[in-house]
Coordinates of C-alpha atoms in Angstrom, one line a residue:
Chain H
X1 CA 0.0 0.0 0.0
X2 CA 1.2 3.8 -1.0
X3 CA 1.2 6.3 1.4
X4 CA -1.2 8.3 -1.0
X5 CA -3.4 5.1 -0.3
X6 CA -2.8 6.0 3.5
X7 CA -3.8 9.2 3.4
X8 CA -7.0 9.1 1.4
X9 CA -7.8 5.7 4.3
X10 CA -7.2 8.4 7.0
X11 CA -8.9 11.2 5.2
X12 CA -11.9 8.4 4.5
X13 CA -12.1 7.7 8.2
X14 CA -11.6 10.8 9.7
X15 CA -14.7 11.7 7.1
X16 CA -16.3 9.2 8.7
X17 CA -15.7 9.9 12.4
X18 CA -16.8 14.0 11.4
X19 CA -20.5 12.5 10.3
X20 CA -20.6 9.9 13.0
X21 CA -19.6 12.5 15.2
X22 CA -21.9 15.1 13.8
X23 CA -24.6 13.4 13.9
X24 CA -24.7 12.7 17.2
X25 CA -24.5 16.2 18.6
X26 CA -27.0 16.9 16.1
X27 CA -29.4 14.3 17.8
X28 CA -28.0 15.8 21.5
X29 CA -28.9 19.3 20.3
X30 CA -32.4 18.2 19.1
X31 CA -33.2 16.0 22.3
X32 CA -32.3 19.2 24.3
X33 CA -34.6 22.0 22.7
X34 CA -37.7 19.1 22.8
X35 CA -37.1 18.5 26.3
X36 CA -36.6 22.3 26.9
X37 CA -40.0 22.9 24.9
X38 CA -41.9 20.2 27.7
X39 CA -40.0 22.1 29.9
X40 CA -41.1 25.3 29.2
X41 CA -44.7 24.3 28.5
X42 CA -44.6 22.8 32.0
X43 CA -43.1 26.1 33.7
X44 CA -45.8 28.1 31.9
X45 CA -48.9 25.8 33.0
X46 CA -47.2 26.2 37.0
X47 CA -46.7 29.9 36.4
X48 CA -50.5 30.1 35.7
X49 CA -51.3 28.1 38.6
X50 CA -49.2 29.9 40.5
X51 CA -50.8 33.1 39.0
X52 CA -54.6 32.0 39.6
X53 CA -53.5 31.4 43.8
X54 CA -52.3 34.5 44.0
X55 CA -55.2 36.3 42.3
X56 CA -57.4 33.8 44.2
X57 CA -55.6 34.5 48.0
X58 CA -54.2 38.4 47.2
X59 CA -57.6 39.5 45.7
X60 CA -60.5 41.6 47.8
X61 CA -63.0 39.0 48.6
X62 CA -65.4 41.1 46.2
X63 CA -63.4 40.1 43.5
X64 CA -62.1 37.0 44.8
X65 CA -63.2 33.8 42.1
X66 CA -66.1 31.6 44.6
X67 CA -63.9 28.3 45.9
X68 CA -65.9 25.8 43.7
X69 CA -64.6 27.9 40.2
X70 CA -60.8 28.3 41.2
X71 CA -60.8 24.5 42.2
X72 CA -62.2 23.4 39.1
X73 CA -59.6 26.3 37.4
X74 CA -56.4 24.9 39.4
X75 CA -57.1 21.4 39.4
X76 CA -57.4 21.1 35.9
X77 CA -54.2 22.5 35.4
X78 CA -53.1 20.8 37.8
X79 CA -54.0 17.4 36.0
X80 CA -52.4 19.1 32.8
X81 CA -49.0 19.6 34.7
X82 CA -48.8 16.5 36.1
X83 CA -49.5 14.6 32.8
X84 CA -46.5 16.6 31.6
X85 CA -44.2 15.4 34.3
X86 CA -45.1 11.6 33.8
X87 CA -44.2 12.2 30.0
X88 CA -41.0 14.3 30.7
X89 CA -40.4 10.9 33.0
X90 CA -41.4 8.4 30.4
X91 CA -41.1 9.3 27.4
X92 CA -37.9 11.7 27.4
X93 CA -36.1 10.1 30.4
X94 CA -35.5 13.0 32.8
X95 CA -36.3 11.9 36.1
X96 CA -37.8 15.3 38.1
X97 CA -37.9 14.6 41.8
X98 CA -40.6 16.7 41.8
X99 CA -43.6 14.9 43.6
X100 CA -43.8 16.0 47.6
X101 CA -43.5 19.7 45.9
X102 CA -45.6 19.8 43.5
X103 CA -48.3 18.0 46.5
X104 CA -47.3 20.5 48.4
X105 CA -48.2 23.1 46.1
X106 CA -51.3 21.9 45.3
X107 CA -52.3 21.1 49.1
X108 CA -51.1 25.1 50.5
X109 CA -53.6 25.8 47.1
X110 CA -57.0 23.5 48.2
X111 CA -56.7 22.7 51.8
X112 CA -59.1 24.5 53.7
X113 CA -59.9 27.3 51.1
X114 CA -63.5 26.7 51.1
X115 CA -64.3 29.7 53.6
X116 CA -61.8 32.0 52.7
X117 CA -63.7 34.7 52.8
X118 CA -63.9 34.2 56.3
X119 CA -60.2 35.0 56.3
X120 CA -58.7 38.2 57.0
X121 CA -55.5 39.5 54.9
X122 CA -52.1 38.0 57.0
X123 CA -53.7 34.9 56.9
X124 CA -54.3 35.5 52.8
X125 CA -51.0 36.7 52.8
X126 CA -49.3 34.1 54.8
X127 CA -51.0 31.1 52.8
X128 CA -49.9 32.4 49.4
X129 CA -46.2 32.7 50.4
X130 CA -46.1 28.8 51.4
X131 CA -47.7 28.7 47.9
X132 CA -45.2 30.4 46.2
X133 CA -42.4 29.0 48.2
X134 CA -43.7 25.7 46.8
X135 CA -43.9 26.6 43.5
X136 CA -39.9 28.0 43.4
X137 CA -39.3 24.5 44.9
X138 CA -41.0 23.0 41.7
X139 CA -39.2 25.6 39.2
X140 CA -36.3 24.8 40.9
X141 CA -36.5 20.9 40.9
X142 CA -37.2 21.5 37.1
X143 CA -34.3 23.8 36.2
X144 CA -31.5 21.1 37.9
X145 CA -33.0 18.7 36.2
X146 CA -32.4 19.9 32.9
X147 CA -29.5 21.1 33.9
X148 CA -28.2 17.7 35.2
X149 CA -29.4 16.1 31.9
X150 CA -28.0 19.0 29.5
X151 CA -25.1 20.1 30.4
X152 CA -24.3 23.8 29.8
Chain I
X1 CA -61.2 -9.9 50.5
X2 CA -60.5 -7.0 48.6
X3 CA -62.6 -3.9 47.7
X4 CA -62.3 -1.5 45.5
X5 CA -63.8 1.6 45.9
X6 CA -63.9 3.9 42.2
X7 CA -64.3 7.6 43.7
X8 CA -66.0 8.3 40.5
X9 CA -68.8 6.5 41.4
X10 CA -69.3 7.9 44.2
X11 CA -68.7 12.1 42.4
X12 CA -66.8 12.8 39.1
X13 CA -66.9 16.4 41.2
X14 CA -65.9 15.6 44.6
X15 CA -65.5 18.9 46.2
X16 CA -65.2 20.2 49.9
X17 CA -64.9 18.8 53.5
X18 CA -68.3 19.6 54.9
X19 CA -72.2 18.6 53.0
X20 CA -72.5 22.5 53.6
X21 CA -69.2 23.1 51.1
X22 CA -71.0 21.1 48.7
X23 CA -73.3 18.0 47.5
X24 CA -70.1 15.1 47.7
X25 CA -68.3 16.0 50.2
X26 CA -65.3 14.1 51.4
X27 CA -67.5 14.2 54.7
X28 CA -70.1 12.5 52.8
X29 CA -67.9 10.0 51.2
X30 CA -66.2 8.9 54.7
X31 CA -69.7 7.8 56.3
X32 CA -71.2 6.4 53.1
X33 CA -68.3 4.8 51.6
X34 CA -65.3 4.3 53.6
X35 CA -66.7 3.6 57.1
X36 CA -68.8 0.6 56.0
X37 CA -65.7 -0.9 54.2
X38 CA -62.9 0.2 56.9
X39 CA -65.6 -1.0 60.0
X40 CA -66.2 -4.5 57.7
X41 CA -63.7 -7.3 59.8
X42 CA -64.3 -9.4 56.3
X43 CA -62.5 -7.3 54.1
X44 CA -58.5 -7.0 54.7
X45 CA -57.8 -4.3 51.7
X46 CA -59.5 -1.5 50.9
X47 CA -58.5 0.2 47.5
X48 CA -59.7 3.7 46.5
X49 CA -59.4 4.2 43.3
X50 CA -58.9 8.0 42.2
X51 CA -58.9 7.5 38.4
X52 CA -61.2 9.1 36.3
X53 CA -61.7 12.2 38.0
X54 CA -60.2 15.6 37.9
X55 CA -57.9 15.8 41.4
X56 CA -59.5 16.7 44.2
X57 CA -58.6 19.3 46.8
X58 CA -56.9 18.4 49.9
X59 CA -59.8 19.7 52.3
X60 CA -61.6 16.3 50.9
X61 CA -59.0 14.4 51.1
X62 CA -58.2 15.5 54.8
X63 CA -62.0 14.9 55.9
X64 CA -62.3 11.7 54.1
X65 CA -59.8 10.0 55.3
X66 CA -58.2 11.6 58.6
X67 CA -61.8 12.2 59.1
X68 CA -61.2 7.8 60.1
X69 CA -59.0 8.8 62.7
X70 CA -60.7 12.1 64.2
X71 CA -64.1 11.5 64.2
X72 CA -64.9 7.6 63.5
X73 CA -62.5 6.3 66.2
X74 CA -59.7 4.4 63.8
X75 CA -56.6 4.4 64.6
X76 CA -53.6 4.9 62.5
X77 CA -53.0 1.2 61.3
X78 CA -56.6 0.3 61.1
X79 CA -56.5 2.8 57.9
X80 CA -53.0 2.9 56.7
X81 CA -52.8 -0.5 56.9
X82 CA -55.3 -1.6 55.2
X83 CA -55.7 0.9 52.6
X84 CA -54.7 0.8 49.0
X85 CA -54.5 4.4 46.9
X86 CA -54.7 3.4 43.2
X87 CA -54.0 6.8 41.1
X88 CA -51.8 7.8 38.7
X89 CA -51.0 10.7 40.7
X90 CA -48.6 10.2 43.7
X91 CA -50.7 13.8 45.5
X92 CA -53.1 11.5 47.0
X93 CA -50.6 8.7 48.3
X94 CA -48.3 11.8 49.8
X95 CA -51.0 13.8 51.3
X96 CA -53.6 10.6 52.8
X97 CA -50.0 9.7 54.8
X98 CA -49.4 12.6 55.5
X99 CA -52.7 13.5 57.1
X100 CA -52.9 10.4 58.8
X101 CA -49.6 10.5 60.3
X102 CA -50.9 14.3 61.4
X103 CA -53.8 13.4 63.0
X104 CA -51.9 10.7 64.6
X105 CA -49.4 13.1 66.4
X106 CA -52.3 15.1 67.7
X107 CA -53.8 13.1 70.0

């Protein structure tokens, strides 16, 4: 064998290794931005939740939505949220520790809210920071996690 | 024995702790469904099944089941241990313990 065979072997393979190599940062890159999509679609549905407690425990009791209405509002965003995290769990592998959080944040958000009107503002106030407190814990829990399985 | 329990039959709308908060009340649900079952020697298992229902809030969940220890005279193993959550979210699991376990280190 030449060495011009040599080379054009070692330019063959090293063509090789480029595409082999390419392609799989290519299919890295595309798993990242669909798992940061579910991500964000997941941060956006807590964010809302997040946003109808604190309209629901910050508003004037005049304006306030009645119990029944901002369960039936939460929970079913709720439901959509956790569907979410069972497919970012399945399907795309990322394991989001996530669960006595997120039942945290829906508990602070249901648990005894059926006379609320009855309540006066601290304890409005009070309640919706343990909310939010939960929900950072979630958007936090989230964030690592894609971290952890993205590396910056 | 085993029973099952399907929470949808009993509401696909449970909602609230007290019959005042609304029709089916986790108050409601504790006399009519669970305290038969849970106060029935025959039956070892009890499963509530939560499927098919949008998630309920916790103040149910609280009266229905920690309601067994408060008010019906149960004690924490009589319910823990023979109870089986079937759901395919882990809130209800987390929180029933929980409230147990709470109502437990009350008394």
């Amino acid at each position: 064998m030449s060495s011009s065979d040599i080379i054009a072997l070692c330019a063959l393979f090293v063509s090789v290794a480029g595409i082999w190599i390419s392609h799989r940062l290519a299919k890295q890159l595309t798993k990242r931005n669909e798992d940061k999509l579910l991500l964000d679609e997941l941060l956006s549905l807590l964010n809302k939740l997040n946003q109808l407690s604190s309209n629901f425990f910050l508003s004037d009791r005049r304006d306030r939505l009645d119990t029944h209405h901002f369960h039936a509002l939460f929970l079913v965003d709720y439901a959509a949220a956790h569907y979410l995290i069972q497919t970012l769990r399945g399907k795309r592998k990322l394991s989001i520790d996530i669960d006595q959080d997120f039942s945290n944040f829906h508990r602070l958000s249901t648990e005894n809210t059926e006379h609320i009107n009855s309540w006066n503002t601290e304890e409005c106030l009070q309640r919706y920071s343990q909310i939010n407190e939960s929900y950072l814990k979630c958007m936090k829990q989230i964030y690592d996690t894609f971290h952890q399985h993205h590396k910056p | 024995m085993i029973h099952t329990v399907k929470v949808a039959d009993f509401s696909i709308t449970p909602f609230g702790r007290y019959p005042t908060d609304g029709k089916f009340s986790g108050q409601r649900f504790r006399r009519e469904v669970l305290l038969p079952l849970f106060r029935n020697q025959n039956i070892d298992t009890i499963q509530v099944d939560f499927n098919g229902i949008i998630p309920v809030g916790s103040s149910f969940i609280d009266e229905a089941f920690a309601g067994l220890i408060r008010d019906e005279g149960l004690n924490f193993e009589q319910v823990w241990g023979r109870l089986k959550i079937i759901s395919d979210f882990p809130l209800y699991e987390i929180q029933i313990k929980e409230f147990l376990n709470e109502v437990r280190q009350g008394q």
